[in-house]
Amino acid sequence: MERMICELYLKIQIMMEIWKRKRQPGCERMIIVVGSTNFDTVMRVKSLTRDGETTAAKRIQQYLGGKGANQAVGVAKLGSKCCFMTSFGSDWTGKFLSSKFSEFNISLYSQHSNDLSGQAFIEVNDAGMNRIIVYSGANALLDETFLDQYSHILERADLILLQGEVPWDTNLHILKTYGKKCPIVLDPAPAIPEMLVGIEKATFVTPNESEFSILSGKQYNSLEEILEGAKDFQKKFRITLVLKLGKNGCAFFSDTDSFIVSPINGLKVVDTTGAGDSFNAAFAVALEMGYEIRKAIKYAVFVSGISTMNEGTSSAMPTDIEVQALEKKLSGDQPKLIELQEIDKHFRTFKTFP
Ligand code: RIB
């Protein structure tokens, strides 16, 4: 009873502290996302197209997308203040995409270029798996000169989210300039080997399996192999690695800790396209709320699981209300955390890789 009262007292104190900080003029806490915006065309197909094949799409949908935009929308839907710095083309999609952010109360800072806006053509099969072709367009032109105009805003970030859909030099500039001032979460998606120069400046690096394969320059045939590879990679680059393992959850490796968080079981998966982005958005929100790392990863796995039950990309990002509702339903039983030294015992419970 006494413990419960203490915990409740602590929770109230934390809530009051967050509330107080949010009310201080000019000291509003915020997450800044620097990254891409795409116009996503999603085709629902029975199975993903193979070489030389023509397939019929069952449905076609169009969304605001791009890894940067999705993460910004994810952050805002989970209730944190969000600022998004991105690049649009001079086409009609640029106008359409830029009009979307006010719906989520996101402060938008956008560079405009003469190229087309970014576009993504996505196939999603009946199992919810996807294949994506991206035309970078204006995203490839997002540059440091533009971002430097907003250094006074970037200085105020509590946390910065980066992804790989804008030039690596632009990301590197942000990492070098703000890396010591606030945590930076780098999603190396898509990954390129050039990222290995400067990657250590990020506070957290969050590849999925295929991105990790590109970064480490190795192919992995089992979960055991990829976990071994991740351990070595962490030691070599001294980074904090958050490895997104899809249906196997997430593995965490830092100088001082390593563990795995298993995914939520029994979800009705309809589309996994936005899962990685919702993971990063939720991870950032959890860190901003002051969650300790293990709790933050569990929250991110939970939220990304929910996103797979929704169709689309930015549209799939869950709101804090959806998250709370599912948390209540599962009564805190999932996702589960497993210590890495215990992992051998659990291999049987994990699904085959990939
Ligand atoms: O991570 C999903 C995103 O990847 C899609 O929205 C698409 O635009 C591609 O960039």
GROMACS .gro file of C-alpha atoms and ligand atoms in nm:
model
  364
    1MET     CA    1   0.000   0.000   0.000
    2GLU     CA    2   0.279   0.236   0.105
    3ARG     CA    3   0.463   0.153  -0.221
    4MET     CA    4   0.154   0.227  -0.426
    5ILE     CA    5   0.114   0.565  -0.260
    6CYS     CA    6   0.483   0.647  -0.322
    7GLU     CA    7   0.452   0.546  -0.690
    8LEU     CA    8   0.138   0.752  -0.729
    9TYR     CA    9   0.305   1.050  -0.565
   10LEU     CA   10   0.603   1.015  -0.800
   11LYS     CA   11   0.377   0.992  -1.104
   12ILE     CA   12   0.188   1.307  -0.999
   13GLN     CA   13   0.519   1.490  -0.948
   14ILE     CA   14   0.640   1.390  -1.298
   15MET     CA   15   0.309   1.497  -1.455
   16MET     CA   16   0.326   1.834  -1.275
   17GLU     CA   17   0.684   1.886  -1.387
   18ILE     CA   18   0.591   1.819  -1.753
   19TRP     CA   19   0.289   2.047  -1.721
   20LYS     CA   20   0.497   2.323  -1.560
   21ARG     CA   21   0.762   2.302  -1.833
   22LYS     CA   22   0.500   2.314  -2.106
   23ARG     CA   23   0.355   2.632  -1.958
   24GLN     CA   24   0.682   2.824  -1.934
   25PRO     CA   25   0.674   3.084  -2.213
   26GLY     CA   26   0.943   3.022  -2.476
   27CYS     CA   27   1.039   2.696  -2.304
   28GLU     CA   28   0.790   2.471  -2.470
   29ARG     CA   29   0.935   2.126  -2.514
   30MET     CA   30   0.942   1.998  -2.869
   31ILE     CA   31   1.064   1.725  -3.094
   32ILE     CA   32   1.210   1.843  -3.424
   33VAL     CA   33   1.198   1.616  -3.728
   34VAL     CA   34   1.429   1.698  -4.018
   35GLY     CA   35   1.354   1.488  -4.324
   36SER     CA   36   1.159   1.386  -4.629
   37THR     CA   37   0.802   1.428  -4.744
   38ASN     CA   38   0.660   1.205  -5.017
   39PHE     CA   39   0.333   1.166  -5.198
   40ASP     CA   40   0.260   0.797  -5.139
   41THR     CA   41   0.064   0.594  -5.392
   42VAL     CA   42  -0.024   0.263  -5.230
   43MET     CA   43  -0.146  -0.032  -5.435
   44ARG     CA   44  -0.303  -0.327  -5.254
   45VAL     CA   45  -0.207  -0.646  -5.438
   46LYS     CA   46  -0.260  -1.016  -5.370
   47SER     CA   47   0.113  -1.086  -5.384
   48LEU     CA   48   0.413  -0.862  -5.453
   49THR     CA   49   0.506  -0.833  -5.822
   50ARG     CA   50   0.791  -1.050  -5.951
   51ASP     CA   51   1.037  -0.974  -6.236
   52GLY     CA   52   0.856  -0.931  -6.568
   53GLU     CA   53   0.511  -0.974  -6.412
   54THR     CA   54   0.205  -0.751  -6.450
   55THR     CA   55  -0.031  -0.760  -6.154
   56ALA     CA   56  -0.370  -0.603  -6.096
   57ALA     CA   57  -0.408  -0.372  -5.797
   58LYS     CA   58  -0.718  -0.443  -5.590
   59ARG     CA   59  -0.723  -0.089  -5.455
   60ILE     CA   60  -0.519   0.226  -5.485
   61GLN     CA   61  -0.484   0.488  -5.211
   62GLN     CA   62  -0.286   0.812  -5.185
   63TYR     CA   63  -0.137   0.950  -4.864
   64LEU     CA   64   0.096   1.202  -4.712
   65GLY     CA   65   0.413   0.997  -4.666
   66GLY     CA   66   0.791   1.001  -4.655
   67LYS     CA   67   0.983   0.887  -4.351
   68GLY     CA   68   1.029   1.239  -4.215
   69ALA     CA   69   0.662   1.334  -4.256
   70ASN     CA   70   0.542   1.004  -4.109
   71GLN     CA   71   0.762   1.046  -3.803
   72ALA     CA   72   0.645   1.406  -3.757
   73VAL     CA   73   0.279   1.302  -3.781
   74GLY     CA   74   0.349   1.008  -3.547
   75VAL     CA   75   0.499   1.241  -3.284
   76ALA     CA   76   0.209   1.487  -3.309
   77LYS     CA   77  -0.058   1.214  -3.293
   78LEU     CA   78   0.100   1.081  -2.974
   79GLY     CA   79   0.056   1.425  -2.820
   80SER     CA   80   0.402   1.589  -2.833
   81LYS     CA   81   0.472   1.928  -2.980
   82CYS     CA   82   0.639   1.879  -3.316
   83CYS     CA   83   0.828   2.091  -3.562
   84PHE     CA   84   0.907   1.958  -3.910
   85MET     CA   85   1.177   2.080  -4.150
   86THR     CA   86   1.144   1.944  -4.502
   87SER     CA   87   1.152   2.017  -4.874
   88PHE     CA   88   0.877   2.037  -5.139
   89GLY     CA   89   0.881   2.065  -5.515
   90SER     CA   90   0.701   2.327  -5.719
   91ASP     CA   91   0.434   2.081  -5.841
   92TRP     CA   92   0.073   2.041  -5.723
   93THR     CA   93   0.172   1.756  -5.489
   94GLY     CA   94   0.401   2.001  -5.309
   95LYS     CA   95   0.104   2.229  -5.243
   96PHE     CA   96  -0.114   1.937  -5.137
   97LEU     CA   97   0.149   1.787  -4.907
   98SER     CA   98   0.240   2.116  -4.740
   99SER     CA   99  -0.126   2.183  -4.657
  100LYS     CA  100  -0.154   1.859  -4.457
  101PHE     CA  101   0.064   1.940  -4.155
  102SER     CA  102  -0.159   2.203  -3.998
  103GLU     CA  103  -0.422   1.926  -3.948
  104PHE     CA  104  -0.184   1.779  -3.690
  105ASN     CA  105  -0.072   2.107  -3.539
  106ILE     CA  106   0.282   2.058  -3.669
  107SER     CA  107   0.496   2.372  -3.718
  108LEU     CA  108   0.628   2.344  -4.071
  109TYR     CA  109   0.952   2.493  -4.213
  110SER     CA  110   0.989   2.408  -4.580
  111GLN     CA  111   1.241   2.462  -4.853
  112HIS     CA  112   1.101   2.488  -5.208
  113SER     CA  113   1.278   2.376  -5.523
  114ASN     CA  114   1.208   2.345  -5.894
  115ASP     CA  115   1.222   1.967  -5.890
  116LEU     CA  116   0.914   1.750  -5.831
  117SER     CA  117   0.814   1.667  -5.476
  118GLY     CA  118   0.920   1.328  -5.345
  119GLN     CA  119   0.699   1.036  -5.447
  120ALA     CA  120   0.674   0.676  -5.334
  121PHE     CA  121   0.507   0.388  -5.515
  122ILE     CA  122   0.420   0.117  -5.268
  123GLU     CA  123   0.283  -0.235  -5.314
  124VAL     CA  124   0.123  -0.398  -5.011
  125ASN     CA  125   0.026  -0.766  -5.026
  126ASP     CA  126  -0.243  -0.957  -4.837
  127ALA     CA  127   0.001  -1.033  -4.555
  128GLY     CA  128   0.066  -0.660  -4.507
  129MET     CA  129   0.423  -0.681  -4.643
  130ASN     CA  130   0.545  -0.411  -4.878
  131ARG     CA  131   0.784  -0.313  -5.153
  132ILE     CA  132   0.862   0.056  -5.215
  133ILE     CA  133   1.013   0.262  -5.497
  134VAL     CA  134   1.097   0.618  -5.402
  135TYR     CA  135   1.169   0.916  -5.626
  136SER     CA  136   1.353   1.160  -5.395
  137GLY     CA  137   1.287   1.478  -5.597
  138ALA     CA  138   1.295   1.784  -5.371
  139ASN     CA  139   1.404   1.575  -5.069
  140ALA     CA  140   1.744   1.528  -5.230
  141LEU     CA  141   1.786   1.908  -5.225
  142LEU     CA  142   1.720   1.972  -4.856
  143ASP     CA  143   2.038   2.151  -4.754
  144GLU     CA  144   2.222   2.292  -4.456
  145THR     CA  145   2.197   2.655  -4.574
  146PHE     CA  146   1.819   2.630  -4.554
  147LEU     CA  147   1.832   2.460  -4.213
  148ASP     CA  148   2.083   2.715  -4.077
  149GLN     CA  149   1.819   2.986  -4.117
  150TYR     CA  150   1.629   2.806  -3.841
  151SER     CA  151   1.918   2.742  -3.607
  152HIS     CA  152   1.734   2.939  -3.335
  153ILE     CA  153   1.457   2.679  -3.352
  154LEU     CA  154   1.686   2.378  -3.380
  155GLU     CA  155   1.870   2.507  -3.070
  156ARG     CA  156   1.546   2.465  -2.871
  157ALA     CA  157   1.490   2.100  -2.963
  158ASP     CA  158   1.452   1.848  -2.683
  159LEU     CA  159   1.522   1.577  -2.934
  160ILE     CA  160   1.585   1.559  -3.310
  161LEU     CA  161   1.471   1.281  -3.544
  162LEU     CA  162   1.663   1.215  -3.868
  163GLN     CA  163   1.617   0.955  -4.144
  164GLY     CA  164   1.807   0.860  -4.461
  165GLU     CA  165   1.580   1.009  -4.728
  166VAL     CA  166   1.763   1.344  -4.741
  167PRO     CA  167   2.133   1.391  -4.831
  168TRP     CA  168   2.370   1.236  -4.578
  169ASP     CA  169   2.569   1.564  -4.571
  170THR     CA  170   2.257   1.746  -4.446
  171ASN     CA  171   2.208   1.488  -4.171
  172LEU     CA  172   2.576   1.503  -4.086
  173HIS     CA  173   2.553   1.880  -4.049
  174ILE     CA  174   2.269   1.841  -3.798
  175LEU     CA  175   2.457   1.566  -3.612
  176LYS     CA  176   2.774   1.779  -3.590
  177THR     CA  177   2.594   2.100  -3.491
  178TYR     CA  178   2.334   1.973  -3.245
  179GLY     CA  179   2.462   1.627  -3.145
  180LYS     CA  180   2.606   1.754  -2.817
  181LYS     CA  181   2.304   1.973  -2.734
  182CYS     CA  182   2.019   1.722  -2.747
  183PRO     CA  183   1.961   1.354  -2.821
  184ILE     CA  184   1.945   1.271  -3.192
  185VAL     CA  185   1.777   0.953  -3.317
  186LEU     CA  186   1.906   0.853  -3.659
  187ASP     CA  187   1.692   0.617  -3.864
  188PRO     CA  188   1.933   0.500  -4.137
  189ALA     CA  189   1.647   0.430  -4.376
  190PRO     CA  190   1.738   0.379  -4.650
  191ALA     CA  191   2.093   0.293  -4.542
  192ILE     CA  192   2.404   0.378  -4.742
  193PRO     CA  193   2.764   0.281  -4.652
  194GLU     CA  194   2.861   0.655  -4.639
  195MET     CA  195   2.667   0.675  -4.313
  196LEU     CA  196   2.947   0.489  -4.140
  197VAL     CA  197   3.136   0.819  -4.140
  198GLY     CA  198   2.959   1.018  -3.870
  199ILE     CA  199   2.706   0.759  -3.752
  200GLU     CA  200   2.869   0.762  -3.406
  201LYS     CA  201   2.751   1.120  -3.358
  202ALA     CA  202   2.392   1.002  -3.326
  203THR     CA  203   2.264   0.922  -2.978
  204PHE     CA  204   2.060   0.628  -3.110
  205VAL     CA  205   2.080   0.449  -3.446
  206THR     CA  206   1.767   0.253  -3.542
  207PRO     CA  207   1.811   0.033  -3.854
  208ASN     CA  208   1.584  -0.255  -3.950
  209GLU     CA  209   1.732  -0.589  -4.054
  210SER     CA  210   1.805  -0.501  -4.418
  211GLU     CA  211   1.943  -0.157  -4.331
  212PHE     CA  212   2.166  -0.317  -4.068
  213SER     CA  213   2.288  -0.562  -4.329
  214ILE     CA  214   2.393  -0.272  -4.555
  215LEU     CA  215   2.563  -0.085  -4.269
  216SER     CA  216   2.753  -0.387  -4.144
  217GLY     CA  217   2.827  -0.513  -4.498
  218LYS     CA  218   2.708  -0.866  -4.407
  219GLN     CA  219   2.421  -1.101  -4.483
  220TYR     CA  220   2.249  -1.274  -4.191
  221ASN     CA  221   2.059  -1.601  -4.212
  222SER     CA  222   1.921  -1.631  -3.862
  223LEU     CA  223   1.820  -1.423  -3.564
  224GLU     CA  224   2.121  -1.558  -3.372
  225GLU     CA  225   2.354  -1.436  -3.648
  226ILE     CA  226   2.206  -1.088  -3.668
  227LEU     CA  227   2.221  -1.046  -3.289
  228GLU     CA  228   2.588  -1.151  -3.289
  229GLY     CA  229   2.653  -0.908  -3.576
  230ALA     CA  230   2.475  -0.629  -3.388
  231LYS     CA  231   2.684  -0.689  -3.076
  232ASP     CA  232   3.005  -0.661  -3.280
  233PHE     CA  233   2.884  -0.354  -3.470
  234GLN     CA  234   2.794  -0.177  -3.145
  235LYS     CA  235   3.141  -0.249  -3.002
  236LYS     CA  236   3.315  -0.134  -3.321
  237PHE     CA  237   3.134   0.198  -3.361
  238ARG     CA  238   3.052   0.256  -2.991
  239ILE     CA  239   2.699   0.356  -3.086
  240THR     CA  240   2.371   0.280  -2.914
  241LEU     CA  241   2.202   0.045  -3.155
  242VAL     CA  242   1.827  -0.005  -3.160
  243LEU     CA  243   1.772  -0.287  -3.407
  244LYS     CA  244   1.416  -0.305  -3.540
  245LEU     CA  245   1.338  -0.672  -3.603
  246GLY     CA  246   0.983  -0.656  -3.739
  247LYS     CA  247   0.791  -0.962  -3.627
  248ASN     CA  248   1.073  -1.041  -3.381
  249GLY     CA  249   1.042  -0.710  -3.197
  250CYS     CA  250   1.349  -0.503  -3.122
  251ALA     CA  251   1.702  -0.560  -2.990
  252PHE     CA  252   1.893  -0.296  -2.793
  253PHE     CA  253   2.273  -0.278  -2.762
  254SER     CA  254   2.471  -0.009  -2.583
  255ASP     CA  255   2.801   0.008  -2.395
  256THR     CA  256   2.621  -0.087  -2.075
  257ASP     CA  257   2.304  -0.274  -2.162
  258SER     CA  258   2.155  -0.523  -2.408
  259PHE     CA  259   1.808  -0.673  -2.426
  260ILE     CA  260   1.529  -0.773  -2.661
  261VAL     CA  261   1.167  -0.664  -2.655
  262SER     CA  262   0.930  -0.913  -2.813
  263PRO     CA  263   0.640  -0.783  -3.026
  264ILE     CA  264   0.273  -0.781  -2.928
  265ASN     CA  265   0.113  -1.114  -3.012
  266GLY     CA  266  -0.217  -1.165  -3.186
  267LEU     CA  267  -0.248  -0.838  -3.376
  268LYS     CA  268  -0.440  -0.835  -3.703
  269VAL     CA  269  -0.166  -0.702  -3.934
  270VAL     CA  270  -0.296  -0.523  -4.245
  271ASP     CA  271   0.000  -0.302  -4.344
  272THR     CA  272   0.355  -0.284  -4.209
  273THR     CA  273   0.467   0.014  -4.424
  274GLY     CA  274   0.453   0.273  -4.145
  275ALA     CA  275   0.576   0.046  -3.864
  276GLY     CA  276   0.938   0.166  -3.863
  277ASP     CA  277   0.836   0.531  -3.864
  278SER     CA  278   0.582   0.489  -3.586
  279PHE     CA  279   0.851   0.310  -3.382
  280ASN     CA  280   1.083   0.611  -3.412
  281ALA     CA  281   0.808   0.862  -3.340
  282ALA     CA  282   0.700   0.672  -3.029
  283PHE     CA  283   1.058   0.620  -2.911
  284ALA     CA  284   1.117   0.996  -2.935
  285VAL     CA  285   0.795   1.078  -2.751
  286ALA     CA  286   0.878   0.828  -2.476
  287LEU     CA  287   1.227   0.974  -2.429
  288GLU     CA  288   1.086   1.325  -2.424
  289MET     CA  289   0.842   1.217  -2.155
  290GLY     CA  290   1.139   1.101  -1.950
  291TYR     CA  291   1.085   0.724  -1.978
  292GLU     CA  292   1.395   0.522  -1.897
  293ILE     CA  293   1.536   0.339  -2.197
  294ARG     CA  294   1.378  -0.003  -2.142
  295LYS     CA  295   1.034   0.146  -2.097
  296ALA     CA  296   1.086   0.372  -2.401
  297ILE     CA  297   1.170   0.075  -2.626
  298LYS     CA  298   0.871  -0.122  -2.498
  299TYR     CA  299   0.647   0.174  -2.572
  300ALA     CA  300   0.792   0.208  -2.925
  301VAL     CA  301   0.740  -0.164  -2.999
  302PHE     CA  302   0.386  -0.134  -2.870
  303VAL     CA  303   0.300   0.170  -3.080
  304SER     CA  304   0.457   0.033  -3.398
  305GLY     CA  305   0.257  -0.288  -3.347
  306ILE     CA  306  -0.063  -0.085  -3.339
  307SER     CA  307   0.037   0.097  -3.659
  308THR     CA  308   0.039  -0.235  -3.848
  309MET     CA  309  -0.332  -0.274  -3.781
  310ASN     CA  310  -0.400   0.046  -3.978
  311GLU     CA  311  -0.365   0.105  -4.352
  312GLY     CA  312  -0.126   0.354  -4.509
  313THR     CA  313   0.170   0.544  -4.373
  314SER     CA  314   0.109   0.875  -4.191
  315SER     CA  315  -0.254   0.759  -4.169
  316ALA     CA  316  -0.141   0.445  -3.983
  317MET     CA  317   0.032   0.634  -3.699
  318PRO     CA  318  -0.177   0.572  -3.388
  319THR     CA  319  -0.300   0.844  -3.155
  320ASP     CA  320  -0.227   0.841  -2.781
  321ILE     CA  321  -0.594   0.751  -2.726
  322GLU     CA  322  -0.563   0.437  -2.944
  323VAL     CA  323  -0.245   0.346  -2.758
  324GLN     CA  324  -0.405   0.388  -2.416
  325ALA     CA  325  -0.707   0.183  -2.523
  326LEU     CA  326  -0.494  -0.113  -2.632
  327GLU     CA  327  -0.270  -0.082  -2.325
  328LYS     CA  328  -0.580  -0.117  -2.110
  329LYS     CA  329  -0.702  -0.416  -2.308
  330LEU     CA  330  -0.370  -0.601  -2.280
  331SER     CA  331  -0.337  -0.492  -1.914
  332GLY     CA  332   0.038  -0.421  -1.940
  333ASP     CA  333   0.127  -0.785  -2.024
  334GLN     CA  334   0.290  -0.709  -2.357
  335PRO     CA  335   0.538  -0.645  -2.508
  336LYS     CA  336   0.783  -0.850  -2.300
  337LEU     CA  337   1.143  -0.766  -2.224
  338ILE     CA  338   1.405  -1.041  -2.235
  339GLU     CA  339   1.763  -1.000  -2.109
  340LEU     CA  340   2.011  -1.079  -2.384
  341GLN     CA  341   2.188  -1.347  -2.176
  342GLU     CA  342   1.850  -1.517  -2.146
  343ILE     CA  343   1.783  -1.501  -2.516
  344ASP     CA  344   1.901  -1.856  -2.598
  345LYS     CA  345   1.613  -1.995  -2.396
  346HIS     CA  346   1.373  -1.782  -2.595
  347PHE     CA  347   1.485  -1.859  -2.947
  348ARG     CA  348   1.222  -2.128  -2.967
  349THR     CA  349   0.950  -1.870  -2.902
  350PHE     CA  350   1.078  -1.636  -3.176
  351LYS     CA  351   0.963  -1.680  -3.531
  352THR     CA  352   1.205  -1.791  -3.798
  353PHE     CA  353   1.414  -1.519  -3.954
  354PRO     CA  354   1.366  -1.325  -4.178
  355RIB     O1  355   0.866   0.437  -4.418
  355RIB     C1  356   0.758   0.446  -4.505
  355RIB     C2  357   0.780   0.552  -4.607
  355RIB     O2  358   0.886   0.513  -4.691
  355RIB     C3  359   0.664   0.576  -4.700
  355RIB     O3  360   0.575   0.674  -4.652
  355RIB     C4  361   0.730   0.616  -4.831
  355RIB     O4  362   0.711   0.749  -4.867
  355RIB     C5  363   0.876   0.582  -4.814
  355RIB     O5  364   0.954   0.691  -4.802
   0.00000   0.00000   0.00000
